[in-house]
Coordinates of N, CA and C in Angstrom, one line a residue:
M311 N 0.8 -1.2 0.0 CA 0.0 0.0 0.0 C 0.9 1.2 0.0
D312 N 0.6 2.2 -0.8 CA 1.3 3.5 -0.9 C 0.5 4.5 -0.1
I313 N 0.9 4.7 1.1 CA 0.2 5.7 2.0 C 0.9 7.1 1.7
R314 N 0.0 8.1 1.5 CA 0.5 9.5 1.3 C -0.2 10.4 2.1
I315 N 0.5 11.0 3.1 CA -0.1 12.0 4.0 C 0.0 13.4 3.3
R316 N -1.2 14.1 3.2 CA -1.3 15.3 2.5 C -1.0 16.5 3.3
G317 N -1.3 16.5 4.6 CA -1.1 17.7 5.4 C -1.5 17.5 6.8
L318 N -1.5 18.6 7.6 CA -1.8 18.5 9.0 C -3.2 19.2 9.2
D319 N -4.1 18.6 9.8 CA -5.4 19.2 10.1 C -5.3 20.0 11.4
H320 N -4.8 19.4 12.5 CA -4.7 20.1 13.7 C -3.6 19.5 14.6
L321 N -3.2 20.3 15.6 CA -2.3 19.9 16.6 C -2.9 20.3 17.9
V322 N -2.6 19.5 19.0 CA -3.2 19.8 20.3 C -2.1 20.4 21.2
I323 N -2.5 21.6 21.8 CA -1.6 22.2 22.7 C -2.3 22.2 24.1
T324 N -1.6 21.7 25.1 CA -2.1 21.7 26.5 C -1.7 23.0 27.2
A325 N -2.7 23.7 27.7 CA -2.5 25.0 28.3 C -2.6 24.9 29.8
G326 N -1.7 25.6 30.5 CA -1.8 25.7 31.9 C -2.8 26.8 32.3
D327 N -3.0 27.8 31.4 CA -4.0 28.8 31.6 C -4.7 29.0 30.3
L328 N -5.8 28.5 30.1 CA -6.6 28.5 28.8 C -6.7 29.9 28.3
T329 N -7.2 30.8 29.2 CA -7.4 32.2 28.8 C -6.2 32.9 28.2
A330 N -5.0 32.7 28.9 CA -3.8 33.3 28.5 C -3.3 32.7 27.2
T331 N -3.5 31.4 27.0 CA -3.1 30.8 25.8 C -3.9 31.3 24.6
V332 N -5.2 31.3 24.7 CA -6.1 31.8 23.7 C -5.8 33.2 23.3
D333 N -5.6 34.1 24.4 CA -5.2 35.5 24.2 C -3.9 35.6 23.4
F334 N -2.9 34.8 23.7 CA -1.6 34.9 23.0 C -1.8 34.6 21.5
Y335 N -2.4 33.5 21.2 CA -2.5 33.1 19.8 C -3.4 34.0 19.0
T336 N -4.4 34.6 19.6 CA -5.3 35.5 18.9 C -4.7 36.9 18.8
R337 N -4.1 37.4 19.9 CA -3.6 38.8 19.9 C -2.2 38.9 19.2
V338 N -1.3 37.9 19.5 CA 0.0 38.0 18.9 C 0.1 37.5 17.5
L339 N -0.6 36.4 17.2 CA -0.5 35.7 15.9 C -1.7 35.8 15.0
G340 N -2.7 36.5 15.5 CA -3.9 36.8 14.6 C -4.8 35.6 14.3
M341 N -4.7 34.6 15.1 CA -5.5 33.4 14.9 C -6.9 33.7 15.4
K342 N -7.9 32.9 15.0 CA -9.3 33.1 15.4 C -9.7 32.0 16.4
H343 N -10.2 32.5 17.5 CA -10.6 31.6 18.6 C -12.0 31.0 18.2
V344 N -12.2 29.7 18.4 CA -13.4 29.0 18.2 C -13.7 28.1 19.3
A345 N -14.8 28.2 20.0 CA -15.3 27.3 21.0 C -16.2 26.3 20.4
F346 N -16.0 25.0 20.7 CA -16.8 24.0 20.1 C -17.1 22.8 21.1
G347 N -18.0 22.0 20.7 CA -18.3 20.8 21.6 C -18.7 21.3 23.0
E348 N -18.3 20.4 24.0 CA -18.6 20.7 25.4 C -17.3 21.3 26.0
G349 N -17.2 22.6 26.0 CA -16.0 23.2 26.6 C -14.7 23.1 25.9
L350 N -14.7 22.8 24.6 CA -13.5 22.7 23.9 C -13.2 24.0 23.2
H351 N -11.9 24.2 22.9 CA -11.4 25.5 22.3 C -10.3 25.2 21.3
A352 N -10.3 26.0 20.3 CA -9.3 26.0 19.3 C -9.0 27.4 18.8
V353 N -7.8 27.5 18.1 CA -7.5 28.7 17.4 C -7.2 28.3 16.0
H354 N -7.9 28.9 15.0 CA -7.8 28.6 13.6 C -6.9 29.5 12.9
F355 N -6.2 29.0 11.9 CA -5.3 29.8 11.0 C -5.2 29.0 9.7
G356 N -5.5 29.7 8.5 CA -5.5 29.0 7.3 C -6.4 27.8 7.3
D357 N -6.0 26.7 6.8 CA -6.8 25.5 6.8 C -6.5 24.5 8.0
Q358 N -5.8 25.1 9.0 CA -5.4 24.3 10.2 C -5.9 24.9 11.4
K359 N -5.7 24.2 12.5 CA -6.1 24.7 13.8 C -5.2 24.0 14.9
F360 N -5.1 24.7 16.0 CA -4.6 24.2 17.3 C -5.8 24.0 18.2
N361 N -6.0 22.7 18.6 CA -7.0 22.5 19.6 C -6.2 22.8 20.9
I362 N -6.9 23.6 21.8 CA -6.2 23.9 23.1 C -7.0 23.3 24.2
H363 N -6.3 22.3 24.9 CA -6.8 21.6 26.0 C -6.3 22.3 27.3
D364 N -7.3 22.6 28.1 CA -6.9 23.1 29.5 C -6.4 21.9 30.3
R365 N -5.3 22.1 30.9 CA -4.6 21.0 31.7 C -5.6 20.5 32.7
A366 N -6.5 21.3 33.2 CA -7.4 20.8 34.3 C -8.6 20.1 33.7
T367 N -8.8 20.1 32.4 CA -10.0 19.4 31.8 C -9.6 18.1 31.3
E368 N -10.5 17.1 31.6 CA -10.2 15.7 31.1 C -10.7 15.6 29.7
V369 N -9.8 15.3 28.8 CA -10.2 15.0 27.4 C -9.6 13.7 27.0
S370 N -10.4 12.9 26.2 CA -9.9 11.6 25.8 C -10.3 11.3 24.4
P371 N -9.5 10.7 23.6 CA -8.1 10.3 23.9 C -7.2 11.5 23.9
K372 N -6.0 11.2 24.5 CA -5.0 12.3 24.6 C -3.6 11.7 24.6
A373 N -2.6 12.5 24.5 CA -1.2 12.1 24.5 C -1.0 11.4 25.8
R374 N 0.0 10.5 25.8 CA 0.4 9.8 27.0 C 0.9 10.7 28.1
R375 N 1.7 11.6 27.8 CA 2.3 12.6 28.8 C 1.9 14.0 28.4
V376 N 0.8 14.4 29.0 CA 0.3 15.7 28.7 C 1.0 16.7 29.6
V377 N 1.8 17.6 29.0 CA 2.6 18.6 29.8 C 2.5 19.9 29.0
P378 N 2.0 21.0 29.7 CA 2.1 22.3 29.0 C 3.5 22.7 28.7
G379 N 3.8 23.3 27.6 CA 5.1 23.8 27.2 C 6.0 22.8 26.6
S380 N 5.5 21.7 26.1 CA 6.3 20.6 25.5 C 6.3 20.6 23.9
Q381 N 5.6 21.6 23.3 CA 5.6 21.7 21.9 C 6.7 22.6 21.3
D382 N 7.1 22.3 20.1 CA 8.1 23.1 19.3 C 7.6 23.0 17.9
F383 N 7.1 24.1 17.3 CA 6.5 24.0 16.0 C 6.9 25.2 15.2
C384 N 6.7 25.1 13.9 CA 7.0 26.2 12.9 C 5.8 26.6 12.2
L385 N 5.5 27.9 12.1 CA 4.3 28.4 11.4 C 4.8 29.2 10.2
I386 N 4.3 28.9 9.0 CA 4.7 29.7 7.8 C 3.8 30.9 7.8
S387 N 4.4 32.1 7.6 CA 3.6 33.3 7.6 C 3.7 34.0 6.2
E388 N 2.6 34.6 5.9 CA 2.5 35.4 4.6 C 3.1 36.8 4.9
T389 N 3.0 37.2 6.2 CA 3.5 38.5 6.6 C 5.0 38.4 6.8
P390 N 5.8 39.3 6.3 CA 7.2 39.3 6.6 C 7.6 39.1 8.0
V391 N 8.5 38.2 8.3 CA 8.9 37.9 9.7 C 9.4 39.2 10.4
S392 N 10.0 40.1 9.7 CA 10.4 41.4 10.3 C 9.2 42.1 10.9
L393 N 8.0 42.1 10.3 CA 6.8 42.7 10.8 C 6.2 41.9 11.9
V394 N 6.3 40.6 11.8 CA 5.8 39.7 12.9 C 6.6 39.9 14.1
K395 N 7.9 40.1 14.0 CA 8.8 40.4 15.1 C 8.4 41.7 15.7
Q396 N 8.2 42.7 15.0 CA 7.9 44.0 15.5 C 6.6 43.9 16.3
H397 N 5.6 43.2 15.7 CA 4.3 43.1 16.4 C 4.4 42.3 17.7
A398 N 5.1 41.2 17.6 CA 5.3 40.4 18.8 C 6.0 41.2 19.9
E399 N 7.0 41.9 19.6 CA 7.7 42.7 20.6 C 6.8 43.8 21.1
A400 N 5.9 44.4 20.3 CA 5.0 45.4 20.8 C 3.9 44.8 21.7
C401 N 3.7 43.5 21.6 CA 2.8 42.7 22.5 C 3.5 42.3 23.7
G402 N 4.8 42.6 23.9 CA 5.5 42.2 25.1 C 6.2 40.8 25.0
V403 N 6.3 40.3 23.8 CA 6.9 39.0 23.6 C 8.4 39.1 23.3
E404 N 9.2 38.4 24.1 CA 10.6 38.4 23.9 C 11.0 37.5 22.7
I405 N 11.7 38.0 21.8 CA 12.2 37.2 20.6 C 13.5 36.5 21.1
E406 N 13.5 35.2 21.0 CA 14.7 34.4 21.5 C 15.8 34.4 20.4
E407 N 15.4 34.4 19.2 CA 16.3 34.3 18.1 C 15.7 34.7 16.8
G408 N 16.5 35.3 15.9 CA 16.1 35.7 14.6 C 15.9 37.1 14.4
P409 N 15.7 37.4 13.1 CA 15.6 36.5 12.0 C 16.9 35.7 11.7
V410 N 16.7 34.4 11.4 CA 17.8 33.5 11.1 C 17.3 32.6 9.9
T411 N 18.3 32.1 9.1 CA 18.0 31.2 8.0 C 18.0 29.8 8.5
R412 N 17.0 29.0 8.2 CA 16.9 27.6 8.5 C 16.4 26.8 7.3
Q413 N 16.5 25.5 7.4 CA 16.1 24.6 6.4 C 14.8 23.9 6.9
G414 N 13.7 24.1 6.1 CA 12.4 23.5 6.5 C 11.9 22.5 5.5
A415 N 10.8 22.0 5.7 CA 10.2 21.0 4.7 C 9.8 21.8 3.4
A416 N 9.5 23.1 3.5 CA 9.1 23.8 2.3 C 10.3 24.5 1.6
G417 N 11.5 24.3 2.1 CA 12.7 24.9 1.6 C 13.4 25.7 2.6
T418 N 14.1 26.7 2.1 CA 14.9 27.6 3.0 C 13.9 28.6 3.6
L419 N 14.1 28.8 4.9 CA 13.2 29.6 5.7 C 14.0 30.8 6.4
L420 N 13.3 31.9 6.5 CA 13.8 33.0 7.3 C 12.8 33.0 8.6
S421 N 13.4 32.7 9.8 CA 12.6 32.4 10.9 C 13.0 33.3 12.1
I422 N 11.9 33.5 13.0 CA 12.1 34.0 14.3 C 11.6 33.0 15.3
Y423 N 12.1 33.1 16.6 CA 11.6 32.2 17.6 C 11.2 32.9 18.8
F424 N 10.1 32.5 19.5 CA 9.7 33.0 20.7 C 8.8 32.0 21.4
R425 N 8.4 32.3 22.6 CA 7.6 31.3 23.4 C 6.2 31.8 23.7
D426 N 5.3 30.8 23.8 CA 3.9 31.2 24.2 C 3.9 31.2 25.8
P427 N 2.7 31.5 26.4 CA 2.7 31.6 27.8 C 3.1 30.3 28.6
D428 N 3.0 29.1 27.9 CA 3.3 27.9 28.6 C 4.8 27.5 28.3
G429 N 5.5 28.2 27.5 CA 6.9 27.9 27.2 C 7.0 27.1 25.9
N430 N 6.0 26.8 25.1 CA 6.1 26.2 23.9 C 7.0 27.1 23.0
L431 N 7.9 26.4 22.2 CA 8.7 27.2 21.3 C 8.0 27.4 20.0
V432 N 7.7 28.6 19.6 CA 7.0 29.0 18.4 C 8.0 29.6 17.4
E433 N 8.1 29.0 16.3 CA 8.9 29.5 15.2 C 8.0 30.0 14.1
V434 N 8.2 31.3 13.7 CA 7.4 31.9 12.6 C 8.3 32.2 11.5
C435 N 8.0 31.7 10.3 CA 8.9 31.8 9.2 C 8.3 32.3 7.9
N436 N 9.1 32.8 7.0 CA 8.8 33.0 5.6 C 9.6 32.0 4.8
V437 N 9.0 31.5 3.8 CA 9.7 30.6 2.8 C 10.5 31.6 1.9
V438 N 11.8 31.3 1.8 CA 12.7 32.1 1.0 C 12.6 31.5 -0.4
E439 N 12.3 32.3 -1.4 CA 12.2 31.8 -2.8 C 13.4 32.2 -3.6

């Protein structure tokens, strides 16, 4: 069988403080908050979303070791990373690194790195053409 994965629908982030996490992703990164189901939350961007599970809420099934701050991911931005950096800094976010050149799945990337309220490492990049 030739299995071919096309993309990522969603990723789950566990939040120590649901309100702070939703605020960060909506205010700093312009994602849209959506509440769904019974007390579930997500932030949408493009054709993907992050489901945000409150550490205090029981959700099943889930990862074996649910720990806030254990994610490390890269988001491709249409906005130049220089402007993302300016906006993040204006929102009080400390930039840990960048802009720097990296190699990603989509090719060469120009990236910045910072952390969300739980300490997840967030990389925001532009694909360099």
